[in-house]
Amino acid sequence: LYMVPNELGRARIGITVSSRVGNAVVRNRVRRRLVEAMRERYARLAPGYDLLLVARPTSARAAWGELSAALDSVLARAGATMQAPADVQAEANRA
């Protein structure tokens, strides 16, 4: 995942799947799965960033749960997601 600020006030997403991932059928399946996974997470993305997802060869063999978990992990590590209201409340209670 590459993340760069933009001046639009909304997130934009790009997905790239190289030929190392597999043939055209496999690459398109991986791309469609990533598009759907990002669609589910779009509302939680921090606004004002351009995101580029780079699919790795292991994504062709990953089950949906593994792909979703990996995507959640990479988005969290990059700081690309906003905290849900429940998460904010939980942090306030810990402080």
GROMACS .gro file of N, CA, C and O in nm:
model
  380
    1LEU      N    1   0.085  -0.117   0.000
    1LEU     CA    2   0.000   0.000   0.000
    1LEU      C    3   0.089   0.123   0.000
    1LEU      O    4   0.179   0.134   0.081
    2TYR      N    5   0.062   0.212  -0.094
    2TYR     CA    6   0.127   0.342  -0.096
    2TYR      C    7   0.020   0.446  -0.067
    2TYR      O    8  -0.092   0.436  -0.116
    3MET      N    9   0.055   0.547   0.013
    3MET     CA   10  -0.042   0.646   0.056
    3MET      C   11   0.019   0.785   0.043
    3MET      O   12   0.126   0.811   0.097
    4VAL      N   13  -0.051   0.874  -0.031
    4VAL     CA   14  -0.002   1.009  -0.056
    4VAL      C   15  -0.117   1.106  -0.032
    4VAL      O   16  -0.229   1.081  -0.077
    5PRO      N   17  -0.092   1.219   0.036
    5PRO     CA   18  -0.200   1.315   0.057
    5PRO      C   19  -0.246   1.377  -0.075
    5PRO      O   20  -0.167   1.394  -0.168
    6ASN      N   21  -0.375   1.409  -0.081
    6ASN     CA   22  -0.428   1.484  -0.194
    6ASN      C   23  -0.504   1.604  -0.139
    6ASN      O   24  -0.523   1.615  -0.019
    7GLU      N   25  -0.549   1.691  -0.223
    7GLU     CA   26  -0.617   1.813  -0.178
    7GLU      C   27  -0.767   1.806  -0.205
    7GLU      O   28  -0.834   1.909  -0.210
    8LEU      N   29  -0.820   1.688  -0.222
    8LEU     CA   30  -0.960   1.673  -0.260
    8LEU      C   31  -1.055   1.659  -0.142
    8LEU      O   32  -1.175   1.675  -0.158
    9GLY      N   33  -1.005   1.625  -0.026
    9GLY     CA   34  -1.093   1.605   0.088
    9GLY      C   35  -1.166   1.472   0.084
    9GLY      O   36  -1.261   1.450   0.158
   10ARG      N   37  -1.125   1.383  -0.002
   10ARG     CA   38  -1.181   1.248  -0.009
   10ARG      C   39  -1.070   1.152  -0.048
   10ARG      O   40  -0.966   1.193  -0.099
   11ALA      N   41  -1.093   1.025  -0.023
   11ALA     CA   42  -0.993   0.924  -0.057
   11ALA      C   43  -1.014   0.876  -0.201
   11ALA      O   44  -1.127   0.865  -0.247
   12ARG      N   45  -0.903   0.853  -0.269
   12ARG     CA   46  -0.907   0.790  -0.401
   12ARG      C   47  -0.825   0.663  -0.391
   12ARG      O   48  -0.724   0.658  -0.320
   13ILE      N   49  -0.868   0.561  -0.465
   13ILE     CA   50  -0.805   0.430  -0.455
   13ILE      C   51  -0.765   0.382  -0.594
   13ILE      O   52  -0.843   0.390  -0.688
   14GLY      N   53  -0.643   0.331  -0.604
   14GLY     CA   54  -0.596   0.265  -0.724
   14GLY      C   55  -0.551   0.125  -0.688
   14GLY      O   56  -0.503   0.100  -0.577
   15ILE      N   57  -0.570   0.032  -0.779
   15ILE     CA   58  -0.531  -0.107  -0.756
   15ILE      C   59  -0.449  -0.153  -0.874
   15ILE      O   60  -0.490  -0.136  -0.990
   16THR      N   61  -0.334  -0.211  -0.846
   16THR     CA   62  -0.251  -0.265  -0.952
   16THR      C   63  -0.220  -0.413  -0.923
   16THR      O   64  -0.193  -0.449  -0.809
   17VAL      N   65  -0.232  -0.493  -1.027
   17VAL     CA   66  -0.206  -0.637  -1.016
   17VAL      C   67  -0.114  -0.673  -1.132
   17VAL      O   68  -0.155  -0.671  -1.247
   18SER      N   69   0.011  -0.704  -1.101
   18SER     CA   70   0.108  -0.731  -1.207
   18SER      C   71   0.094  -0.873  -1.261
   18SER      O   72   0.026  -0.958  -1.203
   19SER      N   73   0.161  -0.898  -1.371
   19SER     CA   74   0.155  -1.030  -1.434
   19SER      C   75   0.221  -1.138  -1.348
   19SER      O   76   0.201  -1.256  -1.373
   20ARG      N   77   0.299  -1.098  -1.248
   20ARG     CA   78   0.358  -1.197  -1.157
   20ARG      C   79   0.252  -1.267  -1.075
   20ARG      O   80   0.274  -1.376  -1.022
   21VAL      N   81   0.135  -1.206  -1.059
   21VAL     CA   82   0.026  -1.264  -0.981
   21VAL      C   83  -0.035  -1.383  -1.054
   21VAL      O   84  -0.075  -1.480  -0.992
   22GLY      N   85  -0.043  -1.377  -1.184
   22GLY     CA   86  -0.100  -1.487  -1.261
   22GLY      C   87  -0.142  -1.441  -1.399
   22GLY      O   88  -0.111  -1.328  -1.440
   23ASN      N   89  -0.214  -1.526  -1.469
   23ASN     CA   90  -0.261  -1.489  -1.602
   23ASN      C   91  -0.375  -1.387  -1.591
   23ASN      O   92  -0.415  -1.348  -1.481
   24ALA      N   93  -0.430  -1.345  -1.702
   24ALA     CA   94  -0.531  -1.239  -1.703
   24ALA      C   95  -0.655  -1.274  -1.621
   24ALA      O   96  -0.711  -1.188  -1.552
   25VAL      N   97  -0.696  -1.399  -1.626
   25VAL     CA   98  -0.814  -1.441  -1.550
   25VAL      C   99  -0.789  -1.427  -1.400
   25VAL      O  100  -0.871  -1.373  -1.326
   26VAL      N  101  -0.674  -1.471  -1.355
   26VAL     CA  102  -0.638  -1.464  -1.214
   26VAL      C  103  -0.622  -1.318  -1.171
   26VAL      O  104  -0.673  -1.277  -1.067
   27ARG      N  105  -0.554  -1.238  -1.251
   27ARG     CA  106  -0.534  -1.096  -1.217
   27ARG      C  107  -0.667  -1.023  -1.205
   27ARG      O  108  -0.687  -0.944  -1.113
   28ASN      N  109  -0.759  -1.048  -1.297
   28ASN     CA  110  -0.889  -0.982  -1.291
   28ASN      C  111  -0.970  -1.027  -1.169
   28ASN      O  112  -1.039  -0.946  -1.107
   29ARG      N  113  -0.960  -1.154  -1.133
   29ARG     CA  114  -1.029  -1.203  -1.014
   29ARG      C  115  -0.973  -1.136  -0.888
   29ARG      O  116  -1.049  -1.091  -0.802
   30VAL      N  117  -0.841  -1.125  -0.879
   30VAL     CA  118  -0.779  -1.058  -0.765
   30VAL      C  119  -0.821  -0.911  -0.761
   30VAL      O  120  -0.857  -0.859  -0.655
   31ARG      N  121  -0.821  -0.845  -0.875
   31ARG     CA  122  -0.861  -0.704  -0.880
   31ARG      C  123  -1.006  -0.687  -0.835
   31ARG      O  124  -1.037  -0.599  -0.754
   32ARG      N  125  -1.096  -0.773  -0.884
   32ARG     CA  126  -1.238  -0.764  -0.846
   32ARG      C  127  -1.256  -0.786  -0.696
   32ARG      O  128  -1.336  -0.718  -0.631
   33ARG      N  129  -1.183  -0.881  -0.640
   33ARG     CA  130  -1.192  -0.907  -0.497
   33ARG      C  131  -1.141  -0.789  -0.415
   33ARG      O  132  -1.201  -0.752  -0.314
   34LEU      N  133  -1.032  -0.727  -0.460
   34LEU     CA  134  -0.980  -0.611  -0.389
   34LEU      C  135  -1.074  -0.491  -0.401
   34LEU      O  136  -1.091  -0.415  -0.305
   35VAL      N  137  -1.134  -0.474  -0.517
   35VAL     CA  138  -1.231  -0.365  -0.534
   35VAL      C  139  -1.346  -0.384  -0.437
   35VAL      O  140  -1.388  -0.290  -0.369
   36GLU      N  141  -1.398  -0.505  -0.426
   36GLU     CA  142  -1.510  -0.530  -0.334
   36GLU      C  143  -1.467  -0.511  -0.188
   36GLU      O  144  -1.541  -0.453  -0.109
   37ALA      N  145  -1.349  -0.558  -0.154
   37ALA     CA  146  -1.301  -0.541  -0.017
   37ALA      C  147  -1.283  -0.393   0.017
   37ALA      O  148  -1.319  -0.349   0.127
   38MET      N  149  -1.233  -0.314  -0.076
   38MET     CA  150  -1.217  -0.171  -0.051
   38MET      C  151  -1.352  -0.100  -0.047
   38MET      O  152  -1.369  -0.005   0.028
   39ARG      N  153  -1.447  -0.146  -0.127
   39ARG     CA  154  -1.580  -0.086  -0.125
   39ARG      C  155  -1.641  -0.098   0.015
   39ARG      O  156  -1.704  -0.006   0.065
   40GLU      N  157  -1.621  -0.213   0.079
   40GLU     CA  158  -1.673  -0.234   0.215
   40GLU      C  159  -1.605  -0.144   0.317
   40GLU      O  160  -1.663  -0.113   0.420
   41ARG      N  161  -1.482  -0.100   0.289
   41ARG     CA  162  -1.404  -0.023   0.385
   41ARG      C  163  -1.397   0.126   0.351
   41ARG      O  164  -1.340   0.204   0.426
   42TYR      N  165  -1.455   0.167   0.239
   42TYR     CA  166  -1.437   0.304   0.191
   42TYR      C  167  -1.485   0.409   0.292
   42TYR      O  168  -1.421   0.511   0.311
   43ALA      N  169  -1.595   0.384   0.359
   43ALA     CA  170  -1.649   0.481   0.454
   43ALA      C  171  -1.555   0.504   0.573
   43ALA      O  172  -1.559   0.609   0.635
   44ARG      N  173  -1.469   0.407   0.602
   44ARG     CA  174  -1.376   0.419   0.715
   44ARG      C  175  -1.242   0.478   0.676
   44ARG      O  176  -1.157   0.498   0.762
   45LEU      N  177  -1.219   0.503   0.547
   45LEU     CA  178  -1.090   0.556   0.503
   45LEU      C  179  -1.076   0.703   0.543
   45LEU      O  180  -1.172   0.779   0.538
   46ALA      N  181  -0.955   0.740   0.580
   46ALA     CA  182  -0.927   0.879   0.613
   46ALA      C  183  -0.938   0.962   0.485
   46ALA      O  184  -0.881   0.924   0.383
   47PRO      N  185  -1.011   1.072   0.488
   47PRO     CA  186  -1.024   1.154   0.366
   47PRO      C  187  -0.894   1.229   0.336
   47PRO      O  188  -0.813   1.253   0.425
   48GLY      N  189  -0.878   1.265   0.210
   48GLY     CA  190  -0.764   1.346   0.170
   48GLY      C  191  -0.639   1.267   0.135
   48GLY      O  192  -0.528   1.321   0.141
   49TYR      N  193  -0.654   1.140   0.096
   49TYR     CA  194  -0.538   1.058   0.060
   49TYR      C  195  -0.566   0.981  -0.068
   49TYR      O  196  -0.678   0.939  -0.095
   50ASP      N  197  -0.461   0.963  -0.146
   50ASP     CA  198  -0.463   0.871  -0.259
   50ASP      C  199  -0.398   0.742  -0.211
   50ASP      O  200  -0.287   0.745  -0.155
   51LEU      N  201  -0.465   0.631  -0.232
   51LEU     CA  202  -0.413   0.500  -0.191
   51LEU      C  203  -0.388   0.415  -0.315
   51LEU      O  204  -0.473   0.410  -0.404
   52LEU      N  205  -0.274   0.350  -0.319
   52LEU     CA  206  -0.244   0.257  -0.427
   52LEU      C  207  -0.218   0.121  -0.364
   52LEU      O  208  -0.122   0.103  -0.289
   53LEU      N  209  -0.305   0.025  -0.394
   53LEU     CA  210  -0.288  -0.113  -0.348
   53LEU      C  211  -0.211  -0.191  -0.453
   53LEU      O  212  -0.248  -0.189  -0.570
   54VAL      N  213  -0.106  -0.258  -0.410
   54VAL     CA  214  -0.027  -0.341  -0.501
   54VAL      C  215  -0.047  -0.486  -0.458
   54VAL      O  216  -0.007  -0.525  -0.348
   55ALA      N  217  -0.112  -0.562  -0.544
   55ALA     CA  218  -0.141  -0.703  -0.512
   55ALA      C  219  -0.014  -0.786  -0.526
   55ALA      O  220   0.062  -0.770  -0.622
   56ARG      N  221   0.008  -0.871  -0.432
   56ARG     CA  222   0.123  -0.963  -0.433
   56ARG      C  223   0.076  -1.099  -0.484
   56ARG      O  224  -0.043  -1.131  -0.479
   57PRO      N  225   0.169  -1.182  -0.531
   57PRO     CA  226   0.130  -1.313  -0.586
   57PRO      C  227   0.051  -1.400  -0.489
   57PRO      O  228  -0.037  -1.476  -0.532
   58THR      N  229   0.074  -1.389  -0.361
   58THR     CA  230   0.000  -1.472  -0.265
   58THR      C  231  -0.149  -1.434  -0.260
   58THR      O  232  -0.231  -1.515  -0.215
   59SER      N  233  -0.185  -1.315  -0.306
   59SER     CA  234  -0.326  -1.275  -0.304
   59SER      C  235  -0.410  -1.360  -0.399
   59SER      O  236  -0.531  -1.370  -0.381
   60ALA      N  237  -0.348  -1.422  -0.497
   60ALA     CA  238  -0.422  -1.508  -0.591
   60ALA      C  239  -0.471  -1.635  -0.522
   60ALA      O  240  -0.573  -1.691  -0.562
   61ARG      N  241  -0.400  -1.680  -0.421
   61ARG     CA  242  -0.436  -1.804  -0.352
   61ARG      C  243  -0.507  -1.780  -0.220
   61ARG      O  244  -0.549  -1.875  -0.154
   62ALA      N  245  -0.520  -1.655  -0.179
   62ALA     CA  246  -0.577  -1.623  -0.048
   62ALA      C  247  -0.729  -1.641  -0.048
   62ALA      O  248  -0.797  -1.606  -0.144
   63ALA      N  249  -0.779  -1.694   0.061
   63ALA     CA  250  -0.923  -1.703   0.081
   63ALA      C  251  -0.975  -1.563   0.112
   63ALA      O  252  -0.898  -1.473   0.145
   64TRP      N  253  -1.107  -1.545   0.102
   64TRP     CA  254  -1.165  -1.413   0.124
   64TRP      C  255  -1.132  -1.359   0.263
   64TRP      O  256  -1.096  -1.243   0.280
   65GLY      N  257  -1.139  -1.442   0.364
   65GLY     CA  258  -1.109  -1.399   0.501
   65GLY      C  259  -0.964  -1.355   0.516
   65GLY      O  260  -0.935  -1.257   0.585
   66GLU      N  261  -0.874  -1.430   0.454
   66GLU     CA  262  -0.732  -1.394   0.459
   66GLU      C  263  -0.706  -1.262   0.388
   66GLU      O  264  -0.631  -1.177   0.437
   67LEU      N  265  -0.769  -1.244   0.273
   67LEU     CA  266  -0.752  -1.121   0.196
   67LEU      C  267  -0.807  -1.002   0.274
   67LEU      O  268  -0.743  -0.897   0.282
   68SER      N  269  -0.924  -1.018   0.335
   68SER     CA  270  -0.984  -0.911   0.415
   68SER      C  271  -0.898  -0.876   0.535
   68SER      O  272  -0.877  -0.759   0.566
   69ALA      N  273  -0.847  -0.978   0.604
   69ALA     CA  274  -0.763  -0.954   0.721
   69ALA      C  275  -0.633  -0.885   0.681
   69ALA      O  276  -0.587  -0.793   0.751
   70ALA      N  277  -0.573  -0.927   0.572
   70ALA     CA  278  -0.450  -0.864   0.525
   70ALA      C  279  -0.475  -0.718   0.486
   70ALA      O  280  -0.393  -0.630   0.517
   71LEU      N  281  -0.586  -0.692   0.421
   71LEU     CA  282  -0.620  -0.556   0.382
   71LEU      C  283  -0.644  -0.468   0.505
   71LEU      O  284  -0.594  -0.355   0.512
   72ASP      N  285  -0.717  -0.520   0.604
   72ASP     CA  286  -0.738  -0.445   0.728
   72ASP      C  287  -0.605  -0.415   0.796
   72ASP      O  288  -0.584  -0.304   0.846
   73SER      N  289  -0.516  -0.512   0.797
   73SER     CA  290  -0.387  -0.495   0.861
   73SER      C  291  -0.303  -0.388   0.793
   73SER      O  292  -0.247  -0.299   0.858
   74VAL      N  293  -0.297  -0.392   0.661
   74VAL     CA  294  -0.214  -0.296   0.588
   74VAL      C  295  -0.273  -0.156   0.597
   74VAL      O  296  -0.200  -0.057   0.608
   75LEU      N  297  -0.405  -0.144   0.596
   75LEU     CA  298  -0.468  -0.013   0.610
   75LEU      C  299  -0.443   0.045   0.750
   75LEU      O  300  -0.418   0.165   0.765
   76ALA      N  301  -0.450  -0.038   0.852
   76ALA     CA  302  -0.426   0.007   0.989
   76ALA      C  303  -0.281   0.049   1.008
   76ALA      O  304  -0.253   0.154   1.068
   77ARG      N  305  -0.187  -0.030   0.956
   77ARG     CA  306  -0.045   0.004   0.970
   77ARG      C  307  -0.012   0.135   0.901
   77ARG      O  308   0.072   0.211   0.948
   78ALA      N  309  -0.078   0.163   0.789
   78ALA     CA  310  -0.051   0.287   0.714
   78ALA      C  311  -0.124   0.406   0.775
   78ALA      O  312  -0.097   0.520   0.739
   79GLY      N  313  -0.217   0.380   0.867
   79GLY     CA  314  -0.295   0.489   0.925
   79GLY      C  315  -0.397   0.544   0.827
   79GLY      O  316  -0.433   0.662   0.833
   80ALA      N  317  -0.447   0.459   0.740
   80ALA     CA  318  -0.539   0.502   0.635
   80ALA      C  319  -0.685   0.497   0.677
   80ALA      O  320  -0.770   0.541   0.603
   81THR      N  321  -0.713   0.446   0.797
   81THR     CA  322  -0.852   0.436   0.840
   81THR      C  323  -0.878   0.531   0.955
   81THR      O  324  -0.790   0.561   1.035
   82MET      N  325  -1.001   0.580   0.959
   82MET     CA  326  -1.044   0.662   1.072
   82MET      C  327  -1.093   0.569   1.180
   82MET      O  328  -1.137   0.458   1.153
   83GLN      N  329  -1.087   0.615   1.304
   83GLN     CA  330  -1.138   0.533   1.413
   83GLN      C  331  -1.289   0.540   1.415
   83GLN      O  332  -1.348   0.644   1.393
   84ALA      N  333  -1.349   0.426   1.439
   84ALA     CA  334  -1.494   0.421   1.455
   84ALA      C  335  -1.530   0.488   1.587
   84ALA      O  336  -1.449   0.492   1.680
   85PRO      N  337  -1.651   0.543   1.600
   85PRO     CA  338  -1.691   0.609   1.725
   85PRO      C  339  -1.672   0.521   1.848
   85PRO      O  340  -1.634   0.569   1.953
   86ALA      N  341  -1.696   0.392   1.839
   86ALA     CA  342  -1.678   0.301   1.953
   86ALA      C  343  -1.531   0.295   1.992
   86ALA      O  344  -1.496   0.289   2.109
   87ASP      N  345  -1.440   0.295   1.893
   87ASP     CA  346  -1.297   0.292   1.920
   87ASP      C  347  -1.253   0.419   1.990
   87ASP      O  348  -1.170   0.416   2.081
   88VAL      N  349  -1.306   0.533   1.949
   88VAL     CA  350  -1.271   0.660   2.010
   88VAL      C  351  -1.318   0.661   2.155
   88VAL      O  352  -1.246   0.704   2.245
   89GLN      N  353  -1.438   0.613   2.179
   89GLN     CA  354  -1.492   0.608   2.316
   89GLN      C  355  -1.409   0.515   2.403
   89GLN      O  356  -1.379   0.546   2.518
   90ALA      N  357  -1.368   0.401   2.350
   90ALA     CA  358  -1.287   0.306   2.427
   90ALA      C  359  -1.153   0.367   2.464
   90ALA      O  360  -1.105   0.349   2.576
   91GLU      N  361  -1.092   0.442   2.372
   91GLU     CA  362  -0.965   0.507   2.403
   91GLU      C  363  -0.983   0.615   2.508
   91GLU      O  364  -0.897   0.635   2.593
   92ALA      N  365  -1.093   0.687   2.503
   92ALA     CA  366  -1.120   0.792   2.601
   92ALA      C  367  -1.136   0.731   2.740
   92ALA      O  368  -1.092   0.789   2.840
   93ASN      N  369  -1.198   0.614   2.747
   93ASN     CA  370  -1.217   0.547   2.876
   93ASN      C  371  -1.085   0.497   2.933
   93ASN      O  372  -1.068   0.492   3.055
   94ARG      N  373  -0.991   0.458   2.846
   94ARG     CA  374  -0.860   0.410   2.892
   94ARG      C  375  -0.772   0.522   2.944
   94ARG      O  376  -0.688   0.501   3.027
   95ALA      N  377  -0.792   0.642   2.893
   95ALA     CA  378  -0.705   0.755   2.929
   95ALA      C  379  -0.735   0.812   3.065
   95ALA      O  380  -0.799   0.777   3.148
   0.00000   0.00000   0.00000
